């Protein structure tokens, strides 16, 4: 078996153990004679799979009983519209724009009401998280929105914004389950699964239950109402059944390997290896201000586009996949999610050292 070190930003690397288990169960899930990919989502067997996945996620994150967990479709991008449709009662909300995805969510919210840019880091190519301790939040705002970890630019909120009592909604797609989180600090947090949790096609939403009501903006389609999905236990229509099954396996893997405290420790260690090298390298440099650095996504450059291209091509030949930066920023980016082993980061740094020696 030939496995590469996959640094993709998503769909991304999954734990080998999970993939092996899924492979073993592909033709016959635990003696039922069929694959999870083929079974009815209304069956008893599947009912156990989705309920266990939710229970394990609740255990992992310590999700309180007054929060609802939903497994939805449409990616994080559908949430950009669902959030204002369901929660913009006064037709006004505050957005902190720290990258591509926050920018898209902000643009989408403007369709439904007055979206106010409370802060932005666009002035320095989203290379830092702005100070959010005293934002111009007004009384009539329904919520404050952030994208907590920016996959493209490699920044992360280390301190949540002071929302002055307003509900905080966060897109946590690329840092989900990478460290412990106090769910009660959020009115809602959500994540596309394809970065840290499972295959593309599942979006996990964790919402404070009192927010889920019939009272939505006029014209909100049935499928875009949280209440419909909550009342039907994420089963209003056929859910992304196989994806949820894989997510459930990843939750079990996380629980078995020490939970989120242990995960944070490993992730900090992995990120330190790469950032320490970037900080002392004469050829490569990180593009993010140190105080805002993500543990999950590490963008870096040589400062020379031709050299960047050479690095990407040579690293690929050496078994390091998907190190090309996002098309909007260029350069390189290593996404080092939960399932990336520490050896992968060490091997990458060794390769970068050799590349630097050969290209001085």
Short mmCIF file of C-alpha atoms in Angstrom, two decimals:
data_model
loop_
_atom_site.label_atom_id
_atom_site.label_comp_id
_atom_site.label_asym_id
_atom_site.label_seq_id
_atom_site.Cartn_x
_atom_site.Cartn_y
_atom_site.Cartn_z
CA UNK A 1 0.00 0.00 0.00
CA UNK A 2 1.37 3.39 -1.00
CA UNK A 3 0.06 6.26 1.13
CA UNK A 4 1.33 9.79 0.48
CA UNK A 5 1.50 12.61 3.02
CA UNK A 6 -1.63 14.53 2.04
CA UNK A 7 -1.56 18.21 3.04
CA UNK A 8 -4.83 19.08 1.26
CA UNK A 9 -7.05 21.77 2.77
CA UNK A 10 -10.15 19.69 2.13
CA UNK A 11 -11.31 17.10 1.25
CA UNK A 12 -8.44 16.14 3.49
CA UNK A 13 -6.52 13.34 5.14
CA UNK A 14 -8.55 10.93 7.31
CA UNK A 15 -7.24 8.58 10.03
CA UNK A 16 -5.89 5.42 8.41
CA UNK A 17 -7.54 3.31 11.10
CA UNK A 18 -10.96 4.75 10.16
CA UNK A 19 -10.42 4.09 6.45
CA UNK A 20 -9.37 0.48 7.14
CA UNK A 21 -12.41 -0.11 9.31
CA UNK A 22 -14.70 1.36 6.65
CA UNK A 23 -13.02 -0.84 4.04
CA UNK A 24 -13.62 -3.95 6.16
CA UNK A 25 -17.29 -3.02 6.50
CA UNK A 26 -17.79 -1.91 2.90
CA UNK A 27 -19.57 -5.03 1.63
CA UNK A 28 -21.18 -6.18 4.85
CA UNK A 29 -21.77 -3.84 7.78
CA UNK A 30 -21.59 -5.93 10.94
CA UNK A 31 -23.38 -8.96 9.54
CA UNK A 32 -26.37 -7.17 8.02
CA UNK A 33 -25.37 -8.29 4.51
CA UNK A 34 -25.08 -4.84 2.96
CA UNK A 35 -22.95 -1.70 2.97
CA UNK A 36 -23.90 1.42 4.94
CA UNK A 37 -23.80 3.09 1.52
CA UNK A 38 -26.78 0.97 0.46
CA UNK A 39 -28.93 0.81 3.56
CA UNK A 40 -32.13 2.71 4.24
CA UNK A 41 -31.62 5.73 6.45
CA UNK A 42 -34.90 4.69 8.10
CA UNK A 43 -33.53 1.29 9.13
CA UNK A 44 -32.85 0.31 12.75
CA UNK A 45 -29.19 -0.28 11.93
CA UNK A 46 -28.74 3.21 10.50
CA UNK A 47 -30.73 4.78 13.32
CA UNK A 48 -28.11 3.41 15.73
CA UNK A 49 -25.27 4.79 13.56
CA UNK A 50 -26.58 8.38 13.49
CA UNK A 51 -27.63 8.39 17.16
CA UNK A 52 -24.24 7.07 18.25
CA UNK A 53 -22.46 9.67 16.10
CA UNK A 54 -24.40 12.45 17.81
CA UNK A 55 -23.85 10.99 21.29
CA UNK A 56 -20.09 10.69 20.70
CA UNK A 57 -19.88 14.24 19.34
CA UNK A 58 -21.73 15.49 22.43
CA UNK A 59 -19.24 13.66 24.65
CA UNK A 60 -16.21 14.95 22.73
CA UNK A 61 -17.23 18.61 22.84
CA UNK A 62 -19.20 18.52 26.08
CA UNK A 63 -22.26 19.82 24.22
CA UNK A 64 -24.92 20.84 26.77
CA UNK A 65 -28.48 19.48 26.55
CA UNK A 66 -29.88 22.86 25.52
CA UNK A 67 -28.00 22.68 22.20
CA UNK A 68 -29.26 20.84 19.11
CA UNK A 69 -26.91 18.90 16.82
CA UNK A 70 -27.82 18.69 13.13
CA UNK A 71 -26.17 16.76 10.28
CA UNK A 72 -27.06 18.70 7.13
CA UNK A 73 -26.10 18.94 3.44
CA UNK A 74 -25.08 21.79 1.18
CA UNK A 75 -21.68 22.51 2.68
CA UNK A 76 -20.79 25.45 4.88
CA UNK A 77 -21.69 27.74 1.96
CA UNK A 78 -25.41 26.95 2.30
CA UNK A 79 -25.18 28.09 5.92
CA UNK A 80 -24.20 31.55 4.67
CA UNK A 81 -27.86 31.96 3.62
CA UNK A 82 -29.53 29.73 6.22
CA UNK A 83 -28.14 31.76 9.11
CA UNK A 84 -29.68 35.11 8.10
CA UNK A 85 -32.89 33.41 6.90
CA UNK A 86 -33.40 31.83 10.31
CA UNK A 87 -31.81 34.34 12.70
CA UNK A 88 -31.91 37.83 11.16
CA UNK A 89 -35.17 38.80 12.84
CA UNK A 90 -34.34 42.55 12.93
CA UNK A 91 -32.74 42.26 9.51
CA UNK A 92 -29.41 43.44 10.91
CA UNK A 93 -26.23 41.58 11.84
CA UNK A 94 -22.53 42.23 12.38
CA UNK A 95 -19.80 40.43 10.41
CA UNK A 96 -16.06 40.26 11.07
CA UNK A 97 -14.32 39.77 7.73
CA UNK A 98 -11.05 37.89 8.08
CA UNK A 99 -10.83 36.00 4.79
CA UNK A 100 -12.53 34.57 1.74
CA UNK A 101 -15.24 32.57 3.53
CA UNK A 102 -16.23 35.33 5.96
CA UNK A 103 -16.37 37.66 2.97
CA UNK A 104 -18.74 35.30 1.15
CA UNK A 105 -20.95 34.88 4.23
CA UNK A 106 -21.03 38.69 4.61
CA UNK A 107 -22.04 39.18 0.94
CA UNK A 108 -24.78 36.56 1.31
CA UNK A 109 -26.20 38.18 4.45
CA UNK A 110 -26.63 41.45 2.55
CA UNK A 111 -29.30 39.74 0.43
CA UNK A 112 -31.50 39.41 3.53
CA UNK A 113 -30.89 42.57 5.49
CA UNK A 114 -28.31 45.04 6.69
CA UNK A 115 -25.01 43.24 7.19
CA UNK A 116 -22.48 45.49 8.91
CA UNK A 117 -18.73 44.97 8.63
CA UNK A 118 -17.58 45.32 12.23
CA UNK A 119 -13.89 44.70 11.53
CA UNK A 120 -11.72 43.41 8.71
CA UNK A 121 -8.15 42.35 8.04
CA UNK A 122 -8.37 42.88 4.26
CA UNK A 123 -5.88 45.78 4.51
CA UNK A 124 -2.99 43.34 5.01
CA UNK A 125 -4.23 40.44 2.84
CA UNK A 126 -6.02 38.80 5.79
CA UNK A 127 -2.68 37.97 7.43
CA UNK A 128 -3.88 38.73 10.96
CA UNK A 129 -6.98 38.73 13.17
CA UNK A 130 -8.15 42.27 14.00
CA UNK A 131 -8.64 43.44 17.58
CA UNK A 132 -12.24 42.57 18.43
CA UNK A 133 -12.37 43.78 22.02
CA UNK A 134 -14.46 46.90 21.30
CA UNK A 135 -16.50 46.54 18.12
CA UNK A 136 -19.19 49.00 16.91
CA UNK A 137 -22.01 46.58 17.80
CA UNK A 138 -25.46 48.16 18.01
CA UNK A 139 -28.46 47.09 20.07
CA UNK A 140 -30.52 46.11 17.02
CA UNK A 141 -28.06 43.52 15.68
CA UNK A 142 -29.35 39.95 15.74
CA UNK A 143 -25.94 38.29 15.97
CA UNK A 144 -22.21 38.66 15.37
CA UNK A 145 -20.60 36.34 12.81
CA UNK A 146 -17.04 35.09 12.47
CA UNK A 147 -15.10 32.49 10.50
CA UNK A 148 -12.92 31.29 13.38
CA UNK A 149 -10.12 29.62 11.42
CA UNK A 150 -9.30 30.83 7.94
CA UNK A 151 -8.27 27.91 5.78
CA UNK A 152 -6.89 29.99 2.91
CA UNK A 153 -4.96 32.57 4.91
CA UNK A 154 -3.99 30.44 7.90
CA UNK A 155 -5.28 32.68 10.69
CA UNK A 156 -7.25 31.77 13.81
CA UNK A 157 -9.13 33.75 16.46
CA UNK A 158 -7.21 33.05 19.69
CA UNK A 159 -9.72 35.14 21.65
CA UNK A 160 -13.38 35.25 20.67
CA UNK A 161 -14.73 38.72 19.89
CA UNK A 162 -16.47 40.72 22.58
CA UNK A 163 -20.01 40.62 21.18
CA UNK A 164 -21.41 42.93 23.89
CA UNK A 165 -24.06 40.40 24.79
CA UNK A 166 -25.08 39.58 21.23
CA UNK A 167 -25.21 35.97 20.01
CA UNK A 168 -22.00 34.72 18.41
CA UNK A 169 -22.21 32.52 15.32
CA UNK A 170 -19.01 30.87 14.09
CA UNK A 171 -17.94 28.92 11.04
CA UNK A 172 -15.40 26.52 12.53
CA UNK A 173 -14.99 24.32 9.44
CA UNK A 174 -11.21 24.05 9.49
CA UNK A 175 -10.54 23.98 13.24
CA UNK A 176 -13.49 21.79 14.29
CA UNK A 177 -12.48 19.16 16.88
CA UNK A 178 -8.83 20.23 16.81
CA UNK A 179 -8.96 21.41 20.45
CA UNK A 180 -11.46 21.69 23.32
CA UNK A 181 -14.16 24.35 22.90
CA UNK A 182 -16.65 25.91 25.31
CA UNK A 183 -19.81 25.48 23.26
CA UNK A 184 -21.78 27.79 25.58
CA UNK A 185 -19.82 30.80 24.28
CA UNK A 186 -21.59 30.40 20.94
CA UNK A 187 -25.21 30.66 19.85
CA UNK A 188 -24.22 28.47 16.93
CA UNK A 189 -21.12 26.85 15.54
CA UNK A 190 -20.95 24.86 12.36
CA UNK A 191 -18.45 23.03 10.18
CA UNK A 192 -18.16 21.43 6.79
CA UNK A 193 -16.89 17.93 7.61
CA UNK A 194 -14.37 17.60 4.79
CA UNK A 195 -11.44 19.17 6.60
CA UNK A 196 -11.11 17.52 9.98
CA UNK A 197 -13.98 15.09 10.37
CA UNK A 198 -15.10 13.12 7.34
CA UNK A 199 -15.84 13.11 3.62
CA UNK A 200 -17.33 16.09 1.81
CA UNK A 201 -21.11 16.32 1.91
CA UNK A 202 -21.86 16.61 5.64
CA UNK A 203 -22.26 19.90 7.48
CA UNK A 204 -22.46 19.70 11.27
CA UNK A 205 -24.43 22.45 13.03
CA UNK A 206 -24.56 22.92 16.80
CA UNK A 207 -27.25 25.45 17.69
CA UNK A 208 -28.63 26.71 21.00
CA UNK A 209 -32.10 25.20 20.93
CA UNK A 210 -34.04 28.34 21.92
CA UNK A 211 -32.96 29.94 18.63
CA UNK A 212 -34.62 27.24 16.54
CA UNK A 213 -38.16 28.51 15.95
CA UNK A 214 -40.88 28.79 13.30
CA UNK A 215 -40.11 32.51 13.11
CA UNK A 216 -37.98 32.75 9.98
CA UNK A 217 -37.77 35.30 7.18
CA UNK A 218 -40.70 35.15 4.74
CA UNK A 219 -39.87 33.01 1.72
CA UNK A 220 -37.43 30.72 3.55
CA UNK A 221 -37.64 27.33 1.80
CA UNK A 222 -38.65 24.33 3.89
CA UNK A 223 -35.24 22.68 3.43
CA UNK A 224 -33.49 25.79 4.76
CA UNK A 225 -35.35 25.93 8.09
CA UNK A 226 -33.41 24.62 11.06
CA UNK A 227 -36.65 23.74 12.84
CA UNK A 228 -37.66 21.27 10.13
CA UNK A 229 -34.34 19.43 10.48
CA UNK A 230 -34.35 19.61 14.28
CA UNK A 231 -37.92 18.27 14.55
CA UNK A 232 -36.96 15.38 12.28
CA UNK A 233 -33.63 14.48 13.88
CA UNK A 234 -31.67 15.42 10.70
CA UNK A 235 -33.89 12.95 8.81
CA UNK A 236 -36.43 15.22 7.12
CA UNK A 237 -35.07 13.90 3.83
CA UNK A 238 -32.31 11.38 3.12
CA UNK A 239 -29.28 12.63 5.03
CA UNK A 240 -25.69 12.26 3.76
CA UNK A 241 -25.84 8.81 5.35
CA UNK A 242 -22.46 7.35 4.46
CA UNK A 243 -20.64 10.60 5.33
CA UNK A 244 -22.27 10.67 8.76
CA UNK A 245 -21.18 7.06 9.32
CA UNK A 246 -17.54 8.01 8.59
CA UNK A 247 -17.81 11.10 10.86
CA UNK A 248 -19.07 8.78 13.60
CA UNK A 249 -15.97 6.63 13.18
CA UNK A 250 -13.73 9.70 13.41
CA UNK A 251 -15.51 10.74 16.65
CA UNK A 252 -14.80 7.29 18.10
CA UNK A 253 -11.16 7.52 17.00
CA UNK A 254 -10.83 10.91 18.73
CA UNK A 255 -12.40 9.59 21.94
CA UNK A 256 -10.19 6.51 21.88
CA UNK A 257 -7.00 8.53 21.34
CA UNK A 258 -7.46 10.84 24.32
CA UNK A 259 -10.18 13.30 23.31
CA UNK A 260 -9.71 16.95 22.42
CA UNK A 261 -7.24 17.87 25.21
CA UNK A 262 -4.82 15.29 23.84
CA UNK A 263 -5.58 16.41 20.29
CA UNK A 264 -4.69 20.02 21.09
CA UNK A 265 -1.39 18.90 22.60
CA UNK A 266 -0.51 16.90 19.46
CA UNK A 267 -1.67 19.68 17.12
CA UNK A 268 0.38 22.33 18.95
CA UNK A 269 3.42 20.09 18.74
CA UNK A 270 2.95 19.49 15.00
CA UNK A 271 2.40 23.19 14.23
CA UNK A 272 5.45 24.20 16.33
CA UNK A 273 7.74 21.94 14.27
CA UNK A 274 6.68 23.70 11.07
CA UNK A 275 6.49 27.27 12.41
CA UNK A 276 9.85 26.97 14.17
CA UNK A 277 11.44 25.93 10.91
CA UNK A 278 9.75 28.78 8.97
CA UNK A 279 10.90 31.32 11.57
CA UNK A 280 14.56 30.41 11.18
CA UNK A 281 14.59 29.58 7.46
CA UNK A 282 16.37 31.95 5.09
CA UNK A 283 14.38 30.78 2.07
CA UNK A 284 10.85 30.10 3.29
CA UNK A 285 8.70 32.40 5.32
CA UNK A 286 5.27 32.15 6.90
CA UNK A 287 2.73 34.75 5.77
CA UNK A 288 0.74 35.12 9.01
CA UNK A 289 1.45 37.38 11.99
CA UNK A 290 2.63 35.03 14.78
CA UNK A 291 -0.17 36.01 17.20
CA UNK A 292 -2.84 34.95 14.68
CA UNK A 293 -1.36 31.68 13.43
CA UNK A 294 -3.63 28.69 12.83
CA UNK A 295 -2.68 25.24 14.11
CA UNK A 296 -4.41 23.67 11.11
CA UNK A 297 -3.42 25.64 7.99
CA UNK A 298 0.10 26.95 7.49
CA UNK A 299 0.70 29.14 4.40
CA UNK A 300 4.27 29.98 3.40
CA UNK A 301 6.23 31.41 0.45
CA UNK A 302 9.78 31.73 -0.86
CA UNK A 303 9.09 35.20 -2.28
CA UNK A 304 9.83 33.94 -5.80
CA UNK A 305 6.96 32.51 -7.86
CA UNK A 306 9.27 30.30 -9.96
CA UNK A 307 10.88 28.86 -6.86
CA UNK A 308 7.45 28.25 -5.32
CA UNK A 309 6.45 26.31 -8.45
CA UNK A 310 9.69 24.32 -8.31
CA UNK A 311 9.08 23.48 -4.66
CA UNK A 312 5.51 22.34 -5.35
CA UNK A 313 6.61 20.11 -8.20
CA UNK A 314 9.59 18.58 -6.33
CA UNK A 315 7.62 18.05 -3.13
CA UNK A 316 4.92 16.21 -5.09
CA UNK A 317 7.54 13.94 -6.65
CA UNK A 318 8.82 13.24 -3.12
CA UNK A 319 5.37 12.09 -1.89
CA UNK A 320 4.03 15.33 -0.37
CA UNK A 321 0.66 16.03 -1.97
CA UNK A 322 -1.47 19.19 -2.22
CA UNK A 323 1.03 21.78 -0.96
CA UNK A 324 0.02 24.36 -3.55
CA UNK A 325 -1.55 27.45 -1.94
CA UNK A 326 -5.13 28.48 -2.69
CA UNK A 327 -5.54 29.94 -6.18
CA UNK A 328 -6.35 33.38 -4.71
CA UNK A 329 -3.05 33.71 -2.81
CA UNK A 330 -0.49 31.46 -4.48
CA UNK A 331 2.56 30.20 -2.60
CA UNK A 332 2.29 27.04 -0.53
CA UNK A 333 0.04 25.83 2.24
CA UNK A 334 0.34 22.81 4.49
CA UNK A 335 -2.92 21.78 6.11
CA UNK A 336 -2.00 19.67 9.12
CA UNK A 337 -5.37 18.47 10.38
CA UNK A 338 -5.96 15.94 13.16
CA UNK A 339 -5.28 12.93 10.94
CA UNK A 340 -1.90 14.20 9.69
CA UNK A 341 0.66 12.24 11.71
CA UNK A 342 3.54 14.10 13.36
CA UNK A 343 5.92 12.08 11.12
CA UNK A 344 4.33 13.76 8.10
CA UNK A 345 5.22 17.22 9.41
CA UNK A 346 8.73 16.12 10.36
CA UNK A 347 9.25 14.61 6.89
CA UNK A 348 8.00 17.83 5.26
CA UNK A 349 10.42 19.97 7.30
CA UNK A 350 13.32 17.64 6.40
CA UNK A 351 12.39 17.98 2.74
CA UNK A 352 12.18 21.80 3.05
CA UNK A 353 15.64 21.89 4.66
CA UNK A 354 17.11 19.93 1.74
CA UNK A 355 15.29 22.12 -0.78
CA UNK A 356 16.65 25.23 0.92
CA UNK A 357 20.22 23.87 0.88
CA UNK A 358 19.92 23.11 -2.85
CA UNK A 359 18.33 26.44 -3.82
CA UNK A 360 20.28 29.04 -1.89
#
